[in-house]
Coordinates of C-alpha atoms in Angstrom, one line a residue:
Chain A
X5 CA 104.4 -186.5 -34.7
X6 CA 107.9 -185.0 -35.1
X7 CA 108.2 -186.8 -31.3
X8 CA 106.9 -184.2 -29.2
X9 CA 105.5 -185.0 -25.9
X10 CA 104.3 -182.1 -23.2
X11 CA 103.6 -182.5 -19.9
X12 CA 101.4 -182.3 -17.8
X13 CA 98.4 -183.2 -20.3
X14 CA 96.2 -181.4 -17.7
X15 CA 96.8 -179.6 -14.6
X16 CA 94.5 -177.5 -12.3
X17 CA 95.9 -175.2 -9.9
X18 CA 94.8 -172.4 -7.8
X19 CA 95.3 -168.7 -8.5
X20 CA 99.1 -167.1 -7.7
X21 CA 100.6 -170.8 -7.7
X22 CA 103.7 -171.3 -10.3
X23 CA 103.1 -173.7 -13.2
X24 CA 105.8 -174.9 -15.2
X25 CA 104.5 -176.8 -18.5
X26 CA 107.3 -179.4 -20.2
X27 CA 107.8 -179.9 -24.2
X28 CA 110.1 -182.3 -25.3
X29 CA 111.5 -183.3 -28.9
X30 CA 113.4 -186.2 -30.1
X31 CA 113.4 -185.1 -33.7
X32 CA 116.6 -182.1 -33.1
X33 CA 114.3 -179.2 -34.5
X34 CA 116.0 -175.7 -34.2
X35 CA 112.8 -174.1 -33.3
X36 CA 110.2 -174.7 -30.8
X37 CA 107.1 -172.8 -30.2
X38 CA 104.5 -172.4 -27.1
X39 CA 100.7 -171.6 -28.0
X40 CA 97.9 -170.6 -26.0
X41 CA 94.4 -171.7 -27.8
X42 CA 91.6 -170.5 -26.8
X43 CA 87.8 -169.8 -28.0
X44 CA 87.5 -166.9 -30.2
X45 CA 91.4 -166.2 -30.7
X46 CA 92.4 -169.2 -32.1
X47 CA 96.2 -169.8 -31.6
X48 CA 98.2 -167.1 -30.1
X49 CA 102.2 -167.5 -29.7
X50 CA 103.4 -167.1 -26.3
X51 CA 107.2 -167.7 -26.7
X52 CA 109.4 -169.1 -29.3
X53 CA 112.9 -170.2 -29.2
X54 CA 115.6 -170.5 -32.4
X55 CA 118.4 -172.5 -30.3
X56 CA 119.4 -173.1 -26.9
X57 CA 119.4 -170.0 -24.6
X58 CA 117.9 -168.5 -27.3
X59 CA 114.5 -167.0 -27.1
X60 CA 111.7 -164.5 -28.0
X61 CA 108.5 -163.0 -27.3
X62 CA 105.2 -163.4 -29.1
X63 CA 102.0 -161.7 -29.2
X64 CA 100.9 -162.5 -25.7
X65 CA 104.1 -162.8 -23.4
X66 CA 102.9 -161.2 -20.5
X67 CA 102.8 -163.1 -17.5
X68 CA 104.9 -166.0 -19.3
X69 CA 108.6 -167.1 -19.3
X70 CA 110.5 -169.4 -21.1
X71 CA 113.6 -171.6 -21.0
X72 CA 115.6 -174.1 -23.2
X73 CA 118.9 -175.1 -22.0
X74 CA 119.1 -178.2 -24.2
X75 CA 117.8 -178.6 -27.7
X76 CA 115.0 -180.9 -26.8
X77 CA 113.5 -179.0 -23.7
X78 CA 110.8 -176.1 -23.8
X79 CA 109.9 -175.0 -20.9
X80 CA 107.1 -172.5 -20.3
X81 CA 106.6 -171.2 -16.6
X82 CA 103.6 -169.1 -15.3
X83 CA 105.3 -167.1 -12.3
X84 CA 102.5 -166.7 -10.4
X85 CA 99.1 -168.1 -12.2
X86 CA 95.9 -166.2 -12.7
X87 CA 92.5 -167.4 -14.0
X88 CA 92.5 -165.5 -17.3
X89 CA 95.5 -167.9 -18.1
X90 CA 93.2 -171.0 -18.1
X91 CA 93.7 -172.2 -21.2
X92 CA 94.9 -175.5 -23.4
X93 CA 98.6 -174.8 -23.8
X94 CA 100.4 -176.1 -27.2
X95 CA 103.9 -177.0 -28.0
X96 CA 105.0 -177.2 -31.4
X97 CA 108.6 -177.4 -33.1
X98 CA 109.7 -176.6 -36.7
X99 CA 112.6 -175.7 -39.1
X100 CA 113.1 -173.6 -41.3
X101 CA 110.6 -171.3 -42.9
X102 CA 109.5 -173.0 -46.0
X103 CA 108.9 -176.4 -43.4
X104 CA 105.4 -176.4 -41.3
X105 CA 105.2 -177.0 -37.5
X106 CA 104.5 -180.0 -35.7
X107 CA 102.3 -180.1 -32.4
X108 CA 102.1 -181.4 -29.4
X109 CA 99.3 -183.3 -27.8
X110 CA 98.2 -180.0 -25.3
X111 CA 97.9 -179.2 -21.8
X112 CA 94.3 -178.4 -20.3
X113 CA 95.5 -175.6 -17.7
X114 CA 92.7 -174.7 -14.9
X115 CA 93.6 -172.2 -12.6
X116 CA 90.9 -171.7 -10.0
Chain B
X1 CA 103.5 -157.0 -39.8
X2 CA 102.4 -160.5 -41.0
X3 CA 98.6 -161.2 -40.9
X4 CA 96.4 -163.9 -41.6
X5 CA 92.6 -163.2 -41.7
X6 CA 90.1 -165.9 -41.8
X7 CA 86.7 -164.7 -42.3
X8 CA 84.4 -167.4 -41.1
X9 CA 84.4 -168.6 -37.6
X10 CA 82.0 -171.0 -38.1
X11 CA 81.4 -172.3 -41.4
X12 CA 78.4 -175.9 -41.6
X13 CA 77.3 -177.2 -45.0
X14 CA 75.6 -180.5 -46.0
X15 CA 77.4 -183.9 -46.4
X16 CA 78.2 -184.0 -50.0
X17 CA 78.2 -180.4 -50.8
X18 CA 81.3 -177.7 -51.9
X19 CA 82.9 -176.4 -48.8
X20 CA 85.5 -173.4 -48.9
X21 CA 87.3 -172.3 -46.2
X22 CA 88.6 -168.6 -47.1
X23 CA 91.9 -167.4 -45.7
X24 CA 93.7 -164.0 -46.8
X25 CA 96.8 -162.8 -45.3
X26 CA 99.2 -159.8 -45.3
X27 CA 103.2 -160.0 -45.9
X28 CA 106.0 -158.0 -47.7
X29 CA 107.4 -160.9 -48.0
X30 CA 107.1 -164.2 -50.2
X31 CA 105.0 -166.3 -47.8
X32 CA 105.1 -169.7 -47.1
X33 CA 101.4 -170.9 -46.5
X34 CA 100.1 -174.1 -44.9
X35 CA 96.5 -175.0 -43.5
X36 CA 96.0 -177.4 -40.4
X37 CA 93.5 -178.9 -39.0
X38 CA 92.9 -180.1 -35.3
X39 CA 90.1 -182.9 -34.7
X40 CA 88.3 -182.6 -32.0
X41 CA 90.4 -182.4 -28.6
X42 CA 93.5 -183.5 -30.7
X43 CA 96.5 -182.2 -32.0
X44 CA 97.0 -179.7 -34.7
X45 CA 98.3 -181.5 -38.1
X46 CA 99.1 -179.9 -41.2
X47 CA 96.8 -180.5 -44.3
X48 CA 98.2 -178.9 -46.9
X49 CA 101.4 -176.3 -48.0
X50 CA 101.1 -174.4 -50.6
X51 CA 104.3 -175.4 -52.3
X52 CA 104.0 -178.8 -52.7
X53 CA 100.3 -178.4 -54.3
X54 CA 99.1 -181.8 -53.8
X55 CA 95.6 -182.9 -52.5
X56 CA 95.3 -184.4 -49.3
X57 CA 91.9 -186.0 -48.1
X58 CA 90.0 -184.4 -51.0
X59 CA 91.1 -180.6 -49.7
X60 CA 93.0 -178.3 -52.6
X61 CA 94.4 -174.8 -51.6
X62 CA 95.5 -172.4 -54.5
X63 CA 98.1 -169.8 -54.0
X64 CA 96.6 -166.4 -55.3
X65 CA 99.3 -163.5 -55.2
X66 CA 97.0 -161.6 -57.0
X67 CA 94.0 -161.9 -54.0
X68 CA 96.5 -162.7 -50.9
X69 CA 94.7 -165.6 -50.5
X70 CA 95.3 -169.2 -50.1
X71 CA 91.4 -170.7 -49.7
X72 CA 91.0 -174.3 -48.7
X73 CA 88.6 -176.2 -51.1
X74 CA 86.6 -179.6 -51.2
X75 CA 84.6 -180.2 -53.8
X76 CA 82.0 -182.9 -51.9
X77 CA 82.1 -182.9 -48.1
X78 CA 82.4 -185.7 -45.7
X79 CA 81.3 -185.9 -41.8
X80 CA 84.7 -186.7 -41.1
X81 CA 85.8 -183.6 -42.5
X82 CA 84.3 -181.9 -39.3
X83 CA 86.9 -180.3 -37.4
X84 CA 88.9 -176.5 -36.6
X85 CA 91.2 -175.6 -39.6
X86 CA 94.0 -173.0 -39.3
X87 CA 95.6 -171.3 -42.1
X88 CA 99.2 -170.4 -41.3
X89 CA 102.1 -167.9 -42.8
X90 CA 105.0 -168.5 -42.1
X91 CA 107.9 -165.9 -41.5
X92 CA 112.0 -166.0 -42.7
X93 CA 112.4 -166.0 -39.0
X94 CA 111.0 -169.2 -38.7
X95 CA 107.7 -167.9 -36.6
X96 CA 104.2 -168.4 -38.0
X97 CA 101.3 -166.3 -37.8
X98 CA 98.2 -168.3 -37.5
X99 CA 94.5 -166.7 -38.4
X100 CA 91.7 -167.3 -35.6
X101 CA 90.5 -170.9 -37.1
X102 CA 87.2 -171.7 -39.0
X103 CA 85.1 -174.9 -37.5
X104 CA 83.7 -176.7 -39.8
X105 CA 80.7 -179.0 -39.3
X106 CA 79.3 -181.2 -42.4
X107 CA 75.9 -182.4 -41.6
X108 CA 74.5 -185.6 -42.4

């Protein structure tokens, strides 16, 4: 299980409300990863991060923001929520690029 | 760009027959290729990687340069075996590119 753990595991909230989701790691991976899943697009990365402080975008950034000021913290805010963000949010970390990722449990996000 | 295409979003075969889940993907690179799979409402776990070329739970996945392909193969089917599997490429910058997912359903 690598020793993830998100949280919230589900969380409904109404539309233009911030939502910050919380991964957390025991195992001292470099990277760590936020996914969106949802019907028909499979897994789609959000944000990544290859250290503290540091951070990129993936394919579907927009709306989303990201923050890791210690190694074992991922944190991935929505600024002001909207419905098409409803979704089940993964976190996963890894290493290096010859190692596979390991997931979190999810978050079922509602946004109403 | 890295991309990984899986064909099939919904692939259901008998209990007890072949099952292959097809996955092709697209890098300059020399890829690093796993396949996950996610029971239902539970995590994502990785099956296989190429590299290490073992069998895990009956499932086989061959390498093909040649084809860009890495399918996932079980030669007999089990209802247990019903479940979302993601083939995955995996970058030097440590980011992976996952295809859309093929569910699987082996019926009784």
């Amino acid at each position: 299980d690598a020793g993830i753990t998100q949280s919230p595991r589900h969380k409904v909230t109404e539309t233009g409300t911030p939502v910050t989701l919380r991964c957390h790691q025991t195992e001292n991976h470099r990277y760590m990863y936020w996914y969106r899943q949802d019907p028909g697009h499979g897994l789609r990365l959000i944000h990544y991060s290859y250290g503290v402080k540091d951070t990129d975008k993936g394919e579907v950034s927009d709306g989303y923001s990201v923050s890791r000021s210690k190694t074992e913290d991922f944190l991935l805010t929505l600024e002001s929520a909207t419905s098409s963000q409803t979704s089940v949010y993964f976190c996963a970390t890894g290493g290096d690029s010859n190692q596979p990722q390991h997931f979190g449990d999810g978050t079922r996000l509602s946004i109403l | 760009a890295q991309r990984v295409t899986q064909p099939e979003k919904l692939l259901s075969v008998f209990k007890g027959a072949p099952v292959e889940l097809k996955c092709n993907y697209s890098y300059s690179g020399s890829p690093e290729l796993f396949w996950y799979v996610q029971y239902s409402r539970q995590r994502l776990q990785l099956l296989l990687r190429h590299i290490s070329r073992e069998s895990i739970k009956g499932f086989t996945a061959d390498l093909n340069k040649g084809e860009t392909s890495f399918h996932l193969k079980k030669p007999f089917a089990q209802e247990e075996d019903s479940a979302m599997y993601y083939c995955a490429l995996n970058t030097n910058a440590g980011k992976s590119t996952f295809g859309d997912g093929t569910t699987l359903t082996v019926k009784p």
